[in-house]
XYZ file of C-alpha atoms in Angstrom:
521
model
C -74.069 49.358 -18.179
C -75.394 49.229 -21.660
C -73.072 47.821 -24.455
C -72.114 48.367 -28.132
C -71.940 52.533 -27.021
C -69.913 53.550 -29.861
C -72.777 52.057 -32.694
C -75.312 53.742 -29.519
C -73.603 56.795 -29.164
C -73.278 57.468 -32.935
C -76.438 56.592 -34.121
C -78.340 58.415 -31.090
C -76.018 61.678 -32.702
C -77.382 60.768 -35.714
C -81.536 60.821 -34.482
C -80.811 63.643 -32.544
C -79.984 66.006 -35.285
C -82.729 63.589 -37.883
C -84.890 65.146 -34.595
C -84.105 68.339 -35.102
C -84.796 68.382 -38.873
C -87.879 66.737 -38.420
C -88.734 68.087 -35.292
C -89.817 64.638 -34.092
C -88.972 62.545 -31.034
C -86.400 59.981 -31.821
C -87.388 56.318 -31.121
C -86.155 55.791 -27.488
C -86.155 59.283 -26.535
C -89.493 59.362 -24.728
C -91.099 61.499 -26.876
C -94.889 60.742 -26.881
C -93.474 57.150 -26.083
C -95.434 57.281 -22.459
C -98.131 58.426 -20.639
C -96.034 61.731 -19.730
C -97.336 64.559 -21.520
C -94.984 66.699 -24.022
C -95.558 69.785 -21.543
C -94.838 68.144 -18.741
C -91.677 67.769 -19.877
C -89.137 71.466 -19.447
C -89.013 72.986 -22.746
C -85.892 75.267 -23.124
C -86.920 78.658 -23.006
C -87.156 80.715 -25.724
C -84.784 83.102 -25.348
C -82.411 81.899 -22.568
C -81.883 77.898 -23.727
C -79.322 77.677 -26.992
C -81.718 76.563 -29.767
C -82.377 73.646 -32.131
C -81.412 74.148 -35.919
C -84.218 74.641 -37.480
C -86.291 75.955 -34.488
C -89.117 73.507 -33.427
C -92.236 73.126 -35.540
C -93.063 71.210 -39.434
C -90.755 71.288 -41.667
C -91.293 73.675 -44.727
C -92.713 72.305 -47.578
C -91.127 72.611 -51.072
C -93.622 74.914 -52.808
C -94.914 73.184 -56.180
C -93.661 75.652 -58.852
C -94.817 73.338 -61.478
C -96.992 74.377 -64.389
C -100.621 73.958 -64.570
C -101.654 70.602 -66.673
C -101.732 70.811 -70.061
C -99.171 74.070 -70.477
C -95.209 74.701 -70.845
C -92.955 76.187 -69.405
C -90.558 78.029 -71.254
C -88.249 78.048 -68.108
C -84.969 76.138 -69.397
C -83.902 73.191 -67.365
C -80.578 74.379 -66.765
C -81.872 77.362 -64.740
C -84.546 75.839 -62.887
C -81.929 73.142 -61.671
C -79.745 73.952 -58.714
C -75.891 73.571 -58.914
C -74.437 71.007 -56.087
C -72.066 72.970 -54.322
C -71.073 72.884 -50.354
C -73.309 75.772 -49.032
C -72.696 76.304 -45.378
C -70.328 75.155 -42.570
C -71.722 74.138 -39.417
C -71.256 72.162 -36.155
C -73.453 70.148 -33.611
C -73.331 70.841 -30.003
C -75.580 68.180 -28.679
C -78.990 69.187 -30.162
C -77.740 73.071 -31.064
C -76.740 73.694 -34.782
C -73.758 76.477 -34.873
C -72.970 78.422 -38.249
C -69.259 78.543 -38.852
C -66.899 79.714 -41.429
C -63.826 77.722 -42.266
C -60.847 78.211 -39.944
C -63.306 78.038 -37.098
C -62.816 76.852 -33.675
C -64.727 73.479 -32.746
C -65.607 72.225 -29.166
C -63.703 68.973 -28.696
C -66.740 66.611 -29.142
C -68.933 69.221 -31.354
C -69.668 67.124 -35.069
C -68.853 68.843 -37.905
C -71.833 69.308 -40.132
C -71.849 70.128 -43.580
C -74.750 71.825 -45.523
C -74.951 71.337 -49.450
C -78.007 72.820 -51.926
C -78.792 69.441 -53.082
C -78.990 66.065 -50.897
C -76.219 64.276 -50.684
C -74.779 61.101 -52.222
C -73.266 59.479 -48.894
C -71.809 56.713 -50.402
C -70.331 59.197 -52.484
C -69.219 60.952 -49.914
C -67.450 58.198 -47.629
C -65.883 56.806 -50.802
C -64.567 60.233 -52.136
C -63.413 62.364 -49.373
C -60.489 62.896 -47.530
C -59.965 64.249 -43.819
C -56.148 65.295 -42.670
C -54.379 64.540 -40.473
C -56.295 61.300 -40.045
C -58.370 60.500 -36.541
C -61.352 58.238 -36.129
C -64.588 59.258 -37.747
C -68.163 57.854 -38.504
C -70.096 60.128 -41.153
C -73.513 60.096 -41.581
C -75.708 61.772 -43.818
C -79.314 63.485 -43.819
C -80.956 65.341 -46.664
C -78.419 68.085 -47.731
C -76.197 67.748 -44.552
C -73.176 65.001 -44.279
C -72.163 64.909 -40.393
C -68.790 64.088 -39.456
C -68.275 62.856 -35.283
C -64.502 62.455 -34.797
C -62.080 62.045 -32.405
C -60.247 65.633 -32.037
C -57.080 66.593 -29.841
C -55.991 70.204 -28.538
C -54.782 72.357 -30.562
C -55.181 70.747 -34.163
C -55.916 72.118 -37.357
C -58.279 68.959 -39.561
C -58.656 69.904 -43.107
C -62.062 67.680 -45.098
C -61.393 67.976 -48.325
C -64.399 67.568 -51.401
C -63.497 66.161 -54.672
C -65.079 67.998 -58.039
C -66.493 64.404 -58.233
C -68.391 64.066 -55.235
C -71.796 63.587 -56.456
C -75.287 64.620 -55.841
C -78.808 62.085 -54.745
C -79.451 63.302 -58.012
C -76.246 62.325 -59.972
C -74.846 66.057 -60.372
C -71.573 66.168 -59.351
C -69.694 69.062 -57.306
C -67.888 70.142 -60.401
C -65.194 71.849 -58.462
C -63.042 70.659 -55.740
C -63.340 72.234 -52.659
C -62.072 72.249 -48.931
C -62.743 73.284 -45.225
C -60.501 73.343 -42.272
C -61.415 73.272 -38.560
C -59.339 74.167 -35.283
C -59.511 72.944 -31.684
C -58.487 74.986 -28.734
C -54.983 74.521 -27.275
C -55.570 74.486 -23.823
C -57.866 72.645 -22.300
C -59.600 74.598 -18.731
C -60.659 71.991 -16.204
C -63.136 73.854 -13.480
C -62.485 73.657 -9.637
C -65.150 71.998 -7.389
C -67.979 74.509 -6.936
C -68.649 73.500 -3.089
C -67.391 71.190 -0.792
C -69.437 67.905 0.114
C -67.241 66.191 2.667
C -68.911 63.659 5.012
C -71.309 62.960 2.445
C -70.601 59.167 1.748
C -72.604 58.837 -1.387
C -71.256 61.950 -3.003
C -68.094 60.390 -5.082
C -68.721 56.287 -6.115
C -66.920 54.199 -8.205
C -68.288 51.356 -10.727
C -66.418 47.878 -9.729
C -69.066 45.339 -10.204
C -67.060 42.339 -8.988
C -63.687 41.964 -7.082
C -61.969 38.931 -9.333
C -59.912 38.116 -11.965
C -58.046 41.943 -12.873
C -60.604 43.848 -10.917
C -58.685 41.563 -7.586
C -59.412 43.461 -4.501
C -55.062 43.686 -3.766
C -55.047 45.993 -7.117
C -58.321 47.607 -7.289
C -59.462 48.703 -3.675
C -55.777 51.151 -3.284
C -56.099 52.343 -6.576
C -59.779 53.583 -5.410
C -58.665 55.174 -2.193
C -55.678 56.682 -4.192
C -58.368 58.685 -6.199
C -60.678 59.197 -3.123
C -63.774 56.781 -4.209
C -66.217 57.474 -0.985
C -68.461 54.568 -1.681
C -68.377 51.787 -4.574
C -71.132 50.245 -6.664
C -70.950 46.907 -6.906
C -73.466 43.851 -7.865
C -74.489 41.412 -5.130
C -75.502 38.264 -6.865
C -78.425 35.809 -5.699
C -76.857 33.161 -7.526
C -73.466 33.677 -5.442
C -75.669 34.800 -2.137
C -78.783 32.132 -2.016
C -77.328 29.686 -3.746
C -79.968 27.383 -2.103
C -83.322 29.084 -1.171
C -83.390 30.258 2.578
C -79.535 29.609 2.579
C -77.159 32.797 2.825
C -73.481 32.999 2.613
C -72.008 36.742 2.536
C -68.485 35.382 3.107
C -66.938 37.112 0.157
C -68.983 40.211 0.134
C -67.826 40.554 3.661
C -64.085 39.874 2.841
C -64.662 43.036 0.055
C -66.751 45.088 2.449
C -63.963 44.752 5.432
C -61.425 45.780 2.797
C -62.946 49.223 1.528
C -63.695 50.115 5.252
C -59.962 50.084 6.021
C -59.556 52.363 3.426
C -62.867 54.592 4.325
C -64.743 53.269 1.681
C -68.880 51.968 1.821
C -70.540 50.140 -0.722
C -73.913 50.834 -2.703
C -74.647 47.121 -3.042
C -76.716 46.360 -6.265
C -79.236 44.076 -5.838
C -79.380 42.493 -10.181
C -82.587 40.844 -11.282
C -79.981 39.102 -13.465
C -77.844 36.830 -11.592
C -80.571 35.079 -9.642
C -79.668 31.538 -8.504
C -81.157 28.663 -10.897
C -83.679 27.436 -8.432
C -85.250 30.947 -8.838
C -85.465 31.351 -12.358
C -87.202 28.266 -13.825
C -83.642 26.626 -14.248
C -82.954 29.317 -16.742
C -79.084 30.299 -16.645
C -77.855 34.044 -16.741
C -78.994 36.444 -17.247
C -82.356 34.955 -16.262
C -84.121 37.217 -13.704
C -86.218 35.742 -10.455
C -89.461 34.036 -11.693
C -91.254 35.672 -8.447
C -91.324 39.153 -6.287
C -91.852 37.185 -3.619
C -88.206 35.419 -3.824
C -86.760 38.552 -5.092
C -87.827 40.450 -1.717
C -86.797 37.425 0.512
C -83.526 38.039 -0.583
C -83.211 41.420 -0.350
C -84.713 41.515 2.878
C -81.857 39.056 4.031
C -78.999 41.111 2.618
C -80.529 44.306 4.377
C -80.424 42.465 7.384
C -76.910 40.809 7.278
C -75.935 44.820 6.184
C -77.683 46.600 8.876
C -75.897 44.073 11.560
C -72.613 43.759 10.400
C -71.633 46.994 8.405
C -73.996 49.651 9.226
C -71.753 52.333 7.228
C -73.923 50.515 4.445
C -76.571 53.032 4.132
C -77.905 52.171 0.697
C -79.269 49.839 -1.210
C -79.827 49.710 -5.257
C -82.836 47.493 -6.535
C -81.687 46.478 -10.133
C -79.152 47.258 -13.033
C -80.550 48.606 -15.866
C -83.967 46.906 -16.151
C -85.342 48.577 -19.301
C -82.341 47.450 -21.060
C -82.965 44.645 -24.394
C -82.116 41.333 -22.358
C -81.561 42.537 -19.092
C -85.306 41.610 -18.034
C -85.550 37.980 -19.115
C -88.012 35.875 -17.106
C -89.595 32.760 -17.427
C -92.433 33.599 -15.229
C -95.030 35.362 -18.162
C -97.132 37.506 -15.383
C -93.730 39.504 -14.818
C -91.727 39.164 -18.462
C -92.054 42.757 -19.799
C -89.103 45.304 -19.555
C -91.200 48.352 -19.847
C -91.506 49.086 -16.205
C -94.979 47.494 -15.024
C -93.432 43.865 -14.178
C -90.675 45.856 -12.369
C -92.985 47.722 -10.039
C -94.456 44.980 -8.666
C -90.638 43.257 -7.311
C -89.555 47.030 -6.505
C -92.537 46.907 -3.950
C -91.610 43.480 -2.592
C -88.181 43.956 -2.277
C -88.703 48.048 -0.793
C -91.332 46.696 1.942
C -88.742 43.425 2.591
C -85.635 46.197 2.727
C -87.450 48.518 5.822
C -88.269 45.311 7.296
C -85.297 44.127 7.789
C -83.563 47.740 8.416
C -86.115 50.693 8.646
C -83.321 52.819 8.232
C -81.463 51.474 4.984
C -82.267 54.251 1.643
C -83.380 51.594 -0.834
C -82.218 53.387 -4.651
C -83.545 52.260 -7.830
C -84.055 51.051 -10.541
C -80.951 51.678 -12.417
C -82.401 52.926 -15.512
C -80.520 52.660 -18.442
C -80.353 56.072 -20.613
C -79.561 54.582 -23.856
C -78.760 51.110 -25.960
C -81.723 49.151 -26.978
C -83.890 50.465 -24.129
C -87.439 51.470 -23.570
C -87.488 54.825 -22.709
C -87.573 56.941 -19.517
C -90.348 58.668 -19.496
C -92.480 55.192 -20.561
C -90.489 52.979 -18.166
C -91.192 55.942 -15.314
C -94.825 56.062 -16.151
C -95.696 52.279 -15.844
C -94.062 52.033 -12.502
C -96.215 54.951 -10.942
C -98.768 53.442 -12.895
C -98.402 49.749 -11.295
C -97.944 51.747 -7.748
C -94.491 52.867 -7.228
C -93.846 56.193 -5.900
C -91.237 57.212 -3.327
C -91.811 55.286 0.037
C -92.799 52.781 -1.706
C -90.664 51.806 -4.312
C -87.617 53.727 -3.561
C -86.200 56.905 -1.589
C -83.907 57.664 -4.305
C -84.497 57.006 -7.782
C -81.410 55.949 -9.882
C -80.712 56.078 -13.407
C -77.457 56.372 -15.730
C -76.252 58.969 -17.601
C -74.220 58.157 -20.665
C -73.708 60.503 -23.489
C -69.969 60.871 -25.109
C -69.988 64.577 -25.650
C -69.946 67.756 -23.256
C -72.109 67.281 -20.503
C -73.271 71.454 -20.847
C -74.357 71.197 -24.302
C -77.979 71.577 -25.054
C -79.865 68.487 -25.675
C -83.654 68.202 -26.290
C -85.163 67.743 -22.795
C -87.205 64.597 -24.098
C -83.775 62.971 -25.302
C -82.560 60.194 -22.776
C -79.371 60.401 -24.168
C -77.835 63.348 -22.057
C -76.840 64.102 -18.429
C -80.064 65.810 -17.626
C -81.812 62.575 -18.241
C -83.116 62.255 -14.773
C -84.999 65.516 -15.303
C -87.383 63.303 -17.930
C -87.839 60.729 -14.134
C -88.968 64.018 -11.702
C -90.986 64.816 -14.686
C -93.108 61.863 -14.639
C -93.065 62.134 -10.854
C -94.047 65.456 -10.841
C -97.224 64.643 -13.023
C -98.064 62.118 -10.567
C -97.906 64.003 -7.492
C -94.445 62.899 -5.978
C -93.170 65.732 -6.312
C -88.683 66.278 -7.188
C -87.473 63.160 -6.179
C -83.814 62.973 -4.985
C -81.606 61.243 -7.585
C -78.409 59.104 -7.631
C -76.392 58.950 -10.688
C -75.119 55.132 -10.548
C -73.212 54.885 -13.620
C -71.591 57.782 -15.510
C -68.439 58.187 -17.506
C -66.660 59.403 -20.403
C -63.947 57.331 -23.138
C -60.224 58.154 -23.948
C -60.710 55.623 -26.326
C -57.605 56.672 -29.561
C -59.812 54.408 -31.982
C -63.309 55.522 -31.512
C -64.941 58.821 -33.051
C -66.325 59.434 -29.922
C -63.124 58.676 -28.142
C -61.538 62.076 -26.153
C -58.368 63.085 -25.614
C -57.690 62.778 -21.984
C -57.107 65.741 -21.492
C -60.713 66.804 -22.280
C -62.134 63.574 -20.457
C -60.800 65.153 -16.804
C -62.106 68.359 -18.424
C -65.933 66.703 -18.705
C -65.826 64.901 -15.921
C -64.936 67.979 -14.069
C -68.055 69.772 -16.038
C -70.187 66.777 -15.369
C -69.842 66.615 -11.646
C -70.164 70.648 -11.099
C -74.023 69.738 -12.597
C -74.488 67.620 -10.129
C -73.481 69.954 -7.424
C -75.206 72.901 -8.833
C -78.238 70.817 -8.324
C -79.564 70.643 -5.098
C -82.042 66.978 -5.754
C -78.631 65.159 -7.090
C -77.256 63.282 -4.286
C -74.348 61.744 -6.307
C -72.304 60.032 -8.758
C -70.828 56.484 -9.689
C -68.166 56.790 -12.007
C -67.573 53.810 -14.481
C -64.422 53.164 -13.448
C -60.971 53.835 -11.485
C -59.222 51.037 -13.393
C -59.976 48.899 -16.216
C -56.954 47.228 -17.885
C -59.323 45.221 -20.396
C -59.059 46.725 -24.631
C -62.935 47.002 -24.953
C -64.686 50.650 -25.576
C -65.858 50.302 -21.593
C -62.439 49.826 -20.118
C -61.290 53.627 -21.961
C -63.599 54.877 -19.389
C -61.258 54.409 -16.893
C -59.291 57.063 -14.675
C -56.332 55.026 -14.820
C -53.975 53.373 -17.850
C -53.536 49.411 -17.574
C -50.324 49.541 -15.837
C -52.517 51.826 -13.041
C -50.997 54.824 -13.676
C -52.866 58.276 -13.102
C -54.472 59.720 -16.146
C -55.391 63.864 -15.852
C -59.340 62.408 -15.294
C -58.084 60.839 -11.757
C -56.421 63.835 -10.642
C -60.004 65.632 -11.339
C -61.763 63.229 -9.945
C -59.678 63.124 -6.844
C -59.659 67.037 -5.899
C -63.741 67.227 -6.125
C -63.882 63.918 -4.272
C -61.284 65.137 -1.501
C -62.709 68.572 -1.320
């Protein structure tokens, strides 16, 4: 997982619609960032796909009304300057502007955008107006628009109100006071499963990357069978594992792995760059990565071995967590330091060739790409793997990436845009231009916040209605294998832990019952 998603979150919100002004990638998005070509990536079509406010294409230019040199104009400066007045009433469904009136009904997580003749003041703006009944909110501000993401329940009326003294870039003030009001829908629809998947283990995961402290087997493993978890994702460790090179202990993995298959449960074990054992990374502590392929493969080739033997419900294997994250590619070693994908192909093709080795018939997933944070983007992290040799059979079977955005997974987002479910679509891309073909994906981390103090924060209500939205996309398509949802139970007070199904004291929030009649299906 990727931290600090609320400052992500919000200021990705904030690109996206500076993208759609501009009609410019954002930084991280991919955009021109990699060897992928813009029409390589799916364009929405023109008349079916919802479409980006203004449509695609240069901005207009201001024409220059100004007189020639050398002559006046007789045109008085109090009609040739625009009064600063709230013009139009809109809203932000991922990367689609919609036109509203006031009174209007918003989608739970679509930003309220507000259009004035003049750009905006936004100090002026933060300091001056007033939104009732209070509920978290970040506003940012563009040109003429001021966009407001907050936290909405069912069935609210929010009234933003504008003060005669809000001013102007250009000092003019509003002059009169002036007010909007908004609406959410009462009832909240969660979908039914679209199709059954039963007997597919890696349909329905969980996110539990270690068993201690208050994620202790005893009160985590029944709270996952309670909601019908088929497999769980969880990080095996070199440093725990090899703790001396050539020497393997799977003692507590085992005790974990025994546990879930009592309860019907396999694991997708994550094999971390991070968390490699000090003799492998140059005597640099966590999260230091392994200095070499070489080791990095040895030890994957041992786990896939001890797997295969012991606990052949095990079918799958993930190389890395989040590689193209900031910080989660530190090594020593300078041949393999960079995070942008080319040091990474050459330990996924160690570690794949180790993997079928040891257990021909192990599906080795990867590489965990992050969708957002501090990251380098898909399509450029994508492009220098297949450019350093990866491809499926070699690399992977499966490729794996995550898919955090805080909003409604069916809005429209720009197909270049990481930051959306469909981000995989940016991977088969790439593949496609390099003659792999649609490889088969794995969504390994996934979620949605009932956080009450964040803007992008849901009700929970509308989480188990997302989640229910989100997982219908994956069924609807046929080249996503599954999901890893981040998590069952989290008691902790961070932004992460309001991810959870559960409340602290384990009991069921309406996301677990959601999650447990698709997963049960």
């Amino acid at each position: 997982m990727f931290f600090s998603i609320s400052l992500a979150h919000t200021s990705a919100r904030i690109c996206a619609f500076a993208c759609i002004i501009l009609a410019a990638g954002c930084a991280g998005s991919g955009a021109n960032g990699g060897m992928i070509p813009d029409s390589s990536v799916p364009a929405a079509p023109d008349a079916s796909a919802p479409q980006s406010y203004p449509q695609d294409g240069p901005v207009p230019q201001a024409t220059d009304t100004s007189p020639p040199a050398g002559t006046e104009s007789k045109t008085t400066a109090s009609a040739t300057t625009a009064a600063f007045a709230l013009k139009q009433l809109g809203g932000l469904q991922g990367d689609k502007f919609v036109a509203h009136k006031t009174g209007d009904t918003y989608e739970y997580s679509e930003n309220v955008v507000l259009v004035f003749t003049k750009p905006v003041n936004v100090a002026s703006f933060k300091s001056t107006y007033s939104l009732k009944p209070q509920t978290p909110v970040s506003v940012s501000g563009w040109g003429n628009d001021v966009t407001l993401t907050m936290r909405k329940v069912p069935g609210q009326v929010y009234t933003i109100s504008l003060p005669a003294t809000l001013r102007a870039a250009d000092g003019s003030s509003l002059g009169a006071a002036t007010a909007v009001s908004i609406k959410t829908p009462s009832t909240v629809a969660v979908v039914s499963p679209i199709k059954s998947t039963r007997g597919q283990a890696y349909r329905y995961g969980a996110l539990v990357s270690a068993f201690t402290g208050v994620n202790a087997p005893q009160i985590v493993i029944p709270a996952l069978a309670s909601a019908g978890v088929r497999f769980v994702r969880t990080d095996y460790s070199g440093g725990a594992i090899e703790p001396k090179s050539g020497t393997f202990t799977f003692i507590g993995q085992d005790a974990i792995l025994s546990q879930l298959a009592a309860k019907g449960i396999t694991e997708l074990p994550v094999l971390t760059q991070y968390g490699a054992p000090i003799w492998a990374t140059g005597g640099r502590p966590y999260p230091a990565i392994w200095e070499s392929p070489t080791t990095f493969a040895a030890f994957a080739g041992a786990v896939a071995k001890h797997l295969a033997s012991k606990y052949p419900q095990v079918a799958r294997i993930e190389l890395f967590n989040e590689p193209n994250l900031s910080g989660w590619w530190n090594n020593a070693n300078p041949a393999y330091a960079k995070n942008d994908g080319s040091s990474a192909a050459a330990y996924m093709k160690a570690a794949y060739a180790a993997i079928k080795h040891a257990a021909p018939h192990m599906m080795v997933v990867g590489p965990g790409a992050a969708n957002g944070g501090p990251h380098v983007s898909l399509a450029t992290f994508f492009n220098n793997l297949y450019a350093n040799g990866c491809r499926t059979g070699v690399c992977w079977d499966e490729i794996s990436l995550h898919n955090y955005r805080p909003d409604n997974p069916t809005f429209y987002v720009n197909p270049k845009n990481d930051d959306q479910w469909n981000c995989y679509k940016v991977a088969q891309a790439v593949a496609a231009a390099h003659g792999n073909g649609t490889p088969h994906i794995l969504m390994t981390e996934a979620g949605f916040s009932h956080s009450t103090t964040d803007p992008t924060g849901l009700d929970p209500r509308v989480q188990a209605q997302y989640i229910a939205l989100e997982f219908n996309k994956m069924l609807a398509d046929p080249t996503v294998d599954g999901v890893v949802y981040n998590t069952v139970y989290n008691p902790g007070t961070t932004y992460w832990a309001t991810l959870a199904l559960t409340n602290p004291n384990l009991s069921p929030l309406p996301a677990e019952s959601v999650y447990s009649s698709f997963a049960k299906f």
